[in-house]
Short mmCIF file of C-alpha atoms in Angstrom, two decimals:
data_model
loop_
_atom_site.label_atom_id
_atom_site.label_comp_id
_atom_site.label_asym_id
_atom_site.label_seq_id
_atom_site.Cartn_x
_atom_site.Cartn_y
_atom_site.Cartn_z
CA MET A 1 66.65 59.81 187.20
CA LYS A 2 62.63 58.48 187.99
CA LEU A 3 61.68 56.61 190.02
CA LYS A 4 60.38 54.18 188.09
CA THR A 5 63.15 53.90 186.17
CA LEU A 6 65.51 52.48 189.43
CA VAL A 7 63.04 50.02 190.50
CA LEU A 8 62.61 48.27 186.63
CA SER A 9 66.16 48.70 186.25
CA ALA A 10 67.03 46.97 189.64
CA THR A 11 64.55 44.61 189.17
CA PHE A 12 66.79 44.08 186.28
CA VAL A 13 69.72 43.74 187.78
CA ALA A 14 68.61 41.55 190.14
CA SER A 15 67.89 39.00 188.10
CA ALA A 16 70.66 39.09 186.08
CA ALA A 17 72.35 38.16 189.24
CA LEU A 18 70.28 35.29 190.25
CA LEU A 19 71.08 33.89 186.75
CA LEU A 20 74.73 34.58 187.75
CA ASN A 21 74.91 33.80 191.95
CA SER A 22 75.34 36.84 193.52
CA CYS A 23 78.19 35.17 195.28
CA SER A 24 79.39 34.29 191.83
CA GLU A 25 80.87 36.85 189.43
CA ASN A 26 81.11 34.54 186.35
CA GLY A 27 78.01 32.14 187.00
CA SER A 28 79.87 29.48 189.56
CA ASN A 29 77.96 26.56 190.77
CA ALA A 30 78.68 26.42 194.72
CA LYS A 31 78.30 21.94 194.57
CA THR A 32 80.91 22.18 192.37
CA ASP A 33 83.20 25.03 194.30
CA GLY A 34 81.84 23.58 198.01
CA LYS A 35 83.46 20.26 196.88
CA LYS A 36 87.45 21.58 195.28
CA THR A 37 87.20 23.88 198.63
CA ALA A 38 86.66 20.51 200.53
CA ALA A 39 89.50 19.14 198.36
CA ALA A 40 91.39 22.26 198.28
CA VAL A 41 91.53 22.35 202.11
CA LYS A 42 93.43 19.64 202.59
CA GLY A 43 96.70 19.92 200.67
CA ASP A 44 96.53 24.78 200.83
CA SER A 45 99.88 25.71 202.11
CA ALA A 46 97.97 28.23 205.38
CA GLN A 47 96.98 24.46 206.46
CA ALA A 48 100.97 24.17 208.07
CA GLU A 49 100.59 27.89 209.66
CA THR A 50 98.65 27.93 213.31
CA ALA A 51 95.54 30.23 213.28
CA ASP A 52 95.05 33.13 215.09
CA THR A 53 93.61 31.81 217.53
CA LEU A 54 93.55 35.13 220.09
CA SER A 55 92.90 34.57 223.87
CA VAL A 56 89.33 35.63 225.24
CA LYS A 57 89.93 37.57 228.56
CA LYS A 58 87.42 39.79 229.74
CA SER A 59 88.87 43.07 228.90
CA THR A 60 88.55 46.60 229.03
CA TYR A 61 88.45 49.19 226.56
CA PRO A 62 88.40 52.95 227.30
CA PRO A 63 85.04 54.26 226.93
CA ILE A 64 84.60 56.37 223.92
CA ASP A 65 84.57 59.77 222.52
CA LYS A 66 80.93 60.78 222.32
CA LYS A 67 82.18 64.54 221.46
CA LEU A 68 84.15 62.80 218.94
CA TYR A 69 81.56 60.03 217.22
CA ASP A 70 78.89 62.51 217.00
CA SER A 71 80.98 64.68 214.95
CA LEU A 72 81.78 61.78 212.51
CA MET A 73 78.58 60.57 212.45
CA LYS A 74 77.07 63.61 211.45
CA PHE A 75 81.13 64.32 209.53
CA ASN A 76 79.82 61.28 207.32
CA ALA A 77 76.22 61.95 207.06
CA HIS A 78 77.39 64.56 204.00
CA GLY A 79 75.56 67.26 204.43
CA ASP A 80 72.30 65.40 204.47
CA THR A 81 69.03 67.20 204.51
CA THR A 82 66.44 65.05 204.61
CA GLY A 83 66.88 64.65 208.69
CA ARG A 84 67.06 60.89 207.81
CA TRP A 85 71.45 61.00 208.36
CA PRO A 86 72.91 60.80 210.94
CA VAL A 87 70.01 58.07 211.66
CA LYS A 88 68.50 59.89 215.72
CA ASN A 89 68.67 57.94 219.42
CA THR A 90 70.80 55.41 218.11
CA PRO A 91 72.97 53.75 221.22
CA TYR A 92 76.17 54.48 221.67
CA PRO A 93 78.69 51.85 221.22
CA ILE A 94 80.49 50.33 223.96
CA GLY A 95 84.51 50.55 223.42
CA GLY A 96 86.79 49.08 221.31
CA ALA A 97 83.89 50.04 218.26
CA ILE A 98 85.12 50.48 214.80
CA LEU A 99 82.50 52.29 213.73
CA PRO A 100 82.66 55.37 212.91
CA PHE A 101 86.39 56.02 213.86
CA LYS A 102 87.75 53.25 211.05
CA ARG A 103 86.21 53.19 207.10
CA VAL A 104 86.55 49.44 206.77
CA VAL A 105 87.48 48.19 203.29
CA ALA A 106 87.03 44.50 202.89
CA TYR A 107 88.07 41.25 200.70
CA TYR A 108 84.56 38.99 199.85
CA GLY A 109 84.52 35.86 198.56
CA ASN A 110 85.98 31.94 199.42
CA LEU A 111 90.05 31.23 199.70
CA TYR A 112 89.49 27.96 197.72
CA SER A 113 87.02 29.27 194.86
CA LYS A 114 87.86 31.47 192.19
CA ARG A 115 84.70 32.73 190.99
CA MET A 116 82.73 34.09 194.16
CA GLY A 117 85.10 37.18 194.64
CA ILE A 118 88.50 38.80 195.00
CA LEU A 119 89.23 36.84 197.59
CA GLY A 120 89.93 33.46 196.67
CA GLU A 121 90.59 34.47 192.91
CA LEU A 122 93.72 35.81 193.09
CA PRO A 123 97.02 34.05 195.48
CA PRO A 124 96.98 34.77 199.17
CA ASN A 125 99.88 37.01 198.64
CA GLU A 126 99.18 38.67 195.44
CA MET A 127 95.34 39.17 197.35
CA LEU A 128 96.40 40.82 199.99
CA ALA A 129 99.41 43.45 198.44
CA LYS A 130 95.74 44.58 196.33
CA LEU A 131 93.66 44.79 199.18
CA LYS A 132 96.92 46.80 200.89
CA GLY A 133 96.36 48.74 197.83
CA GLU A 134 93.19 49.75 197.51
CA VAL A 135 92.85 50.77 201.61
CA LYS A 136 95.31 52.80 201.11
CA HIS A 137 93.41 54.97 198.24
CA TRP A 138 90.45 55.00 200.09
CA GLU A 139 93.32 56.56 202.54
CA LYS A 140 93.61 59.29 200.09
CA ALA A 141 90.45 59.76 198.65
CA ASP A 142 89.66 60.95 202.38
CA PRO A 143 92.11 61.42 204.91
CA LYS A 144 90.00 62.01 207.56
CA THR A 145 88.56 58.40 207.78
CA PRO A 146 91.66 55.78 208.24
CA VAL A 147 91.29 52.67 207.45
CA GLN A 148 90.34 48.78 208.65
CA PRO A 149 91.03 45.85 206.16
CA ALA A 150 89.39 42.72 206.06
CA LEU A 151 87.86 39.93 205.14
CA HIS A 152 84.80 39.24 204.30
CA TYR A 153 84.55 35.36 203.85
CA ILE A 154 81.51 32.89 202.80
CA ALA A 155 81.51 30.94 205.23
CA VAL A 156 77.87 29.01 204.11
CA VAL A 157 77.28 29.27 200.72
CA ALA A 158 74.37 28.94 198.88
CA GLN A 159 73.36 25.44 196.06
CA GLY A 160 72.38 24.26 193.65
CA ASP A 161 72.51 21.12 194.68
CA GLY A 162 69.93 20.57 197.70
CA GLY A 163 72.62 18.06 199.70
CA LYS A 164 71.89 15.15 202.34
CA ASP A 165 69.34 17.26 204.32
CA GLY A 166 67.24 19.04 201.13
CA LYS A 167 68.53 22.32 202.78
CA PHE A 168 70.78 23.38 198.84
CA ARG A 169 73.87 24.80 201.59
CA TYR A 170 77.37 24.27 201.85
CA ARG A 171 79.28 24.64 205.56
CA MET A 172 82.23 25.55 204.79
CA PRO A 173 85.44 23.52 206.99
CA PHE A 174 86.44 24.75 210.24
CA LYS A 175 89.87 24.36 208.87
CA GLN A 176 88.82 27.37 205.98
CA ILE A 177 88.50 29.42 208.50
CA ASP A 178 91.13 28.95 209.97
CA SER A 179 93.01 29.37 206.87
CA VAL A 180 91.37 32.40 206.97
CA LEU A 181 92.36 33.92 210.07
CA VAL A 182 96.35 33.02 209.26
CA LEU A 183 96.31 35.32 206.27
CA ALA A 184 92.91 38.50 207.52
CA LYS A 185 97.34 38.37 210.54
CA LYS A 186 99.33 39.21 207.42
CA ALA A 187 97.76 41.87 206.80
CA HIS A 188 96.34 43.09 209.79
CA ALA A 189 92.32 42.27 208.82
CA ILE A 190 89.51 42.01 210.86
CA VAL A 191 87.41 38.60 209.28
CA PHE A 192 83.83 38.51 208.75
CA LEU A 193 82.16 35.64 208.27
CA ASP A 194 78.79 35.68 205.83
CA VAL A 195 76.22 33.50 206.15
CA GLN A 196 73.55 32.62 202.62
CA VAL A 197 70.87 30.24 204.52
CA ALA A 198 69.14 29.24 201.31
CA LEU A 199 66.16 26.65 202.76
CA SER A 200 68.29 26.54 205.95
CA ASN A 201 67.97 29.36 208.30
CA ILE A 202 69.34 32.01 210.87
CA ARG A 203 68.81 30.64 213.81
CA ALA A 204 70.31 26.98 212.66
CA GLU A 205 73.50 28.93 211.55
CA LEU A 206 74.78 31.20 213.57
CA PRO A 207 75.46 29.23 216.51
CA LEU A 208 78.04 27.06 215.00
CA LEU A 209 79.76 29.73 214.08
CA GLU A 210 80.20 30.72 218.39
CA LYS A 211 83.48 29.31 218.20
CA TYR A 212 84.64 31.76 216.63
CA LEU A 213 82.71 34.57 216.46
CA GLU A 214 83.67 35.16 219.97
CA LEU A 215 87.02 35.66 218.74
CA PRO A 216 88.20 39.89 219.03
CA GLN A 217 88.41 40.35 215.42
CA VAL A 218 85.95 38.04 213.88
CA HIS A 219 82.67 39.73 213.17
CA PHE A 220 79.53 38.63 211.08
CA GLY A 221 76.97 38.79 207.73
CA MET A 222 73.67 37.80 206.89
CA ASP A 223 72.97 37.77 203.27
CA PRO A 224 68.51 38.12 202.42
CA GLU A 225 69.37 36.95 198.73
CA PHE A 226 69.74 33.02 200.13
CA SER A 227 67.20 33.78 203.31
CA MET A 228 64.47 31.47 200.84
CA LYS A 229 61.97 31.39 203.28
CA ASP A 230 59.31 29.65 200.94
CA GLY A 231 60.67 27.19 200.10
CA THR A 232 62.66 28.49 195.64
CA HIS A 233 66.19 26.24 195.44
CA PRO A 234 68.36 29.30 195.65
CA GLY A 235 69.30 31.26 192.25
CA LYS A 236 65.57 30.65 191.24
CA LYS A 237 64.66 34.43 193.24
CA ILE A 238 65.80 36.73 195.44
CA GLY A 239 65.50 35.83 199.10
CA THR A 240 64.50 37.44 202.30
CA TYR A 241 65.40 38.32 205.96
CA ASP A 242 62.93 40.75 207.68
CA ALA A 243 63.52 42.84 210.98
CA ASP A 244 62.52 39.97 213.24
CA ASP A 245 65.80 37.76 211.96
CA ILE A 246 68.25 40.75 212.00
CA ASN A 247 66.66 41.40 215.32
CA TYR A 248 68.11 37.11 216.64
CA VAL A 249 71.25 38.16 215.24
CA SER A 250 72.01 41.48 216.77
CA ASP A 251 70.28 40.11 219.96
CA TYR A 252 72.71 37.07 219.76
CA LEU A 253 75.62 38.11 218.69
CA ALA A 254 75.57 41.34 221.88
CA LYS A 255 75.37 37.90 223.98
CA ILE A 256 78.35 36.56 222.73
CA VAL A 257 79.79 40.40 223.46
CA LYS A 258 78.67 40.65 227.10
CA LYS A 259 79.25 36.91 228.43
CA ASN A 260 83.24 37.01 226.44
CA GLY A 261 84.21 41.60 227.41
CA LEU A 262 84.67 42.36 223.82
CA PRO A 263 84.10 44.89 221.44
CA PRO A 264 81.60 45.37 219.52
CA LYS A 265 80.56 43.02 216.64
CA ILE A 266 79.74 44.62 212.75
CA LEU A 267 76.98 43.25 211.14
CA ILE A 268 76.63 42.68 207.84
CA VAL A 269 73.12 43.48 206.86
CA HIS A 270 73.60 43.08 202.21
CA ARG A 271 70.88 44.51 199.93
CA PHE A 272 69.98 45.85 197.32
CA THR A 273 66.02 45.63 197.07
CA LYS A 274 62.81 46.43 199.30
CA LYS A 275 61.70 43.22 199.90
CA MET A 276 64.93 41.91 201.03
CA VAL A 277 64.85 43.73 204.31
CA THR A 278 60.99 44.20 206.02
CA ASN A 279 59.52 45.87 208.38
CA TYR A 280 63.03 48.00 208.70
CA LYS A 281 62.16 50.35 211.40
CA SER A 282 61.69 47.83 213.78
CA ILE A 283 65.12 46.27 213.46
CA LYS A 284 66.52 46.63 217.72
CA LEU A 285 70.07 48.56 218.15
CA HIS A 286 72.28 47.61 220.79
CA PRO A 287 75.47 49.64 221.78
CA GLU A 288 77.28 45.88 221.68
CA ILE A 289 76.67 46.04 217.37
CA GLN A 290 77.46 48.45 214.38
CA LEU A 291 74.77 47.12 211.97
CA VAL A 292 75.59 47.87 208.75
CA MET A 293 72.99 47.94 205.30
CA ASN A 294 75.40 47.28 202.70
CA MET A 295 74.60 47.96 199.42
CA ASP A 296 74.97 44.88 197.28
CA GLY A 297 73.99 45.65 193.85
CA TRP A 298 75.78 45.13 190.57
CA GLY A 299 75.87 47.24 187.83
CA GLU A 300 77.19 50.51 186.49
CA PRO A 301 77.00 54.13 187.50
CA ASP A 302 73.46 54.67 187.25
CA LEU A 303 72.23 51.96 188.09
CA LYS A 304 74.64 51.30 191.89
CA THR A 305 73.58 55.31 192.72
CA GLY A 306 70.33 54.95 192.11
CA THR A 307 69.63 51.58 194.13
CA TYR A 308 71.58 53.26 197.25
CA ARG A 309 69.37 56.10 197.00
CA TYR A 310 65.92 54.34 197.13
CA PHE A 311 66.62 51.51 200.08
CA ILE A 312 69.65 52.70 201.71
CA ASN A 313 69.61 56.01 202.16
CA GLN A 314 65.56 56.03 202.62
CA GLU A 315 65.22 53.50 205.34
CA PRO A 316 68.24 54.96 208.03
CA VAL A 317 68.82 52.06 210.46
CA GLN A 318 72.30 52.68 211.97
CA PHE A 319 75.82 52.71 208.73
CA THR A 320 76.03 52.52 205.97
CA GLY A 321 78.33 49.98 203.60
CA PHE A 322 79.08 50.33 199.83
CA LYS A 323 79.37 47.22 197.32
CA LEU A 324 82.51 47.72 194.43
CA PHE A 325 82.74 44.37 191.84
CA TYR A 326 85.20 44.63 189.47
CA LYS A 327 84.04 42.73 186.52
CA ASN A 328 80.61 42.59 186.76
CA ASP A 329 79.92 47.14 187.36
CA ILE A 330 82.00 46.74 183.33
CA LYS A 331 79.49 44.76 182.11
CA LYS A 332 78.21 47.52 180.47
CA PRO A 333 77.97 50.84 179.32
CA PRO A 334 79.74 52.84 180.59
CA HIS A 335 82.60 50.30 180.97
CA HIS A 336 83.79 51.41 184.74
CA MET A 337 83.66 50.86 188.55
CA LEU A 338 83.22 53.41 190.89
CA THR A 339 86.36 54.92 192.52
CA PRO A 340 86.61 56.48 195.95
CA GLU A 341 86.75 59.61 195.56
CA GLU A 342 83.03 58.82 192.56
CA VAL A 343 81.26 57.26 195.78
CA LEU A 344 82.43 59.88 198.90
CA SER A 345 81.65 62.58 196.08
CA LYS A 346 77.89 61.13 195.04
CA TYR A 347 76.41 59.24 198.46
CA LYS A 348 74.68 60.54 201.47
CA PRO A 349 75.83 58.72 203.69
CA TYR A 350 79.26 58.51 203.22
CA PRO A 351 79.45 54.67 203.32
CA ILE A 352 81.60 53.92 206.98
CA TYR A 353 81.89 49.31 204.51
CA ILE A 354 83.65 49.63 201.18
CA GLN A 355 83.28 45.90 200.27
CA TYR A 356 85.14 44.43 196.61
CA GLN A 357 83.63 40.88 194.78
#
């Protein structure tokens, strides 16, 4: 498929995604979901449990095995001959790093919304059982790479209403995050807190989650699609982050890691168009941060392949991710969501982070 065709196809999918609202597979209204979410918090039985708030003490994690790290990075390059992968001159992570020693397989969404992703679509125990099944599938498809399960929770949701401050985003109650931590503990999963800033900005939203990011099992995701720097309402067009925004988050997270003696934080940056991330060559890497550029687009297999090739493979940063949609990926012919075996056969480098919505 030619590049021009792929770019046009990606533009079409981006437009369709905006109509549906990317955080929704069925056209949910984020404001409505937010109200339902807040109400559900009060009545959810999970709140009767104590959240997993592990005590944070300065810890000494064994240094990584650099020889093993290098061999795994070469393995994950999947025979790339362009020289882009593995990315040159990247720092070795500090001890306790998850990547590339494990592949992360995450369920994405909001626990109290059935329309924003698989994380909230199914009853909690059924959802965790389904996640466990996906973990086993990935382990079978790539026996060389153990799998770390994860819950990727949208903690700040872009919405169609401006709210009291006119920022068009809804901050989820902390009790929700606590309940996600409880579920994650049951599944031996890590947690990602994802932020859609809308007309706010990452500098205003990230610090509000610091108490959770001080926990060793909690990581972070930032979504350029809903970062509306020009004041456009979210959902009207695709937003953007610059390297400067990503560097701010990396620096902030690195300081948390150093202060609390934590293992490296994984930072997920979603992307499915070129303009969603600008000046990628200026993105700074840290031993305390493992940065994943996650291919976030939905559609038929050929479209997803083109998006990964042109917006992830050709603009290397450090690690890569790949998103699979249980519903949106099967809307068009051949009505097929890629299997783990197909993902591993098609893409260079191998995505080390897999997200299901």
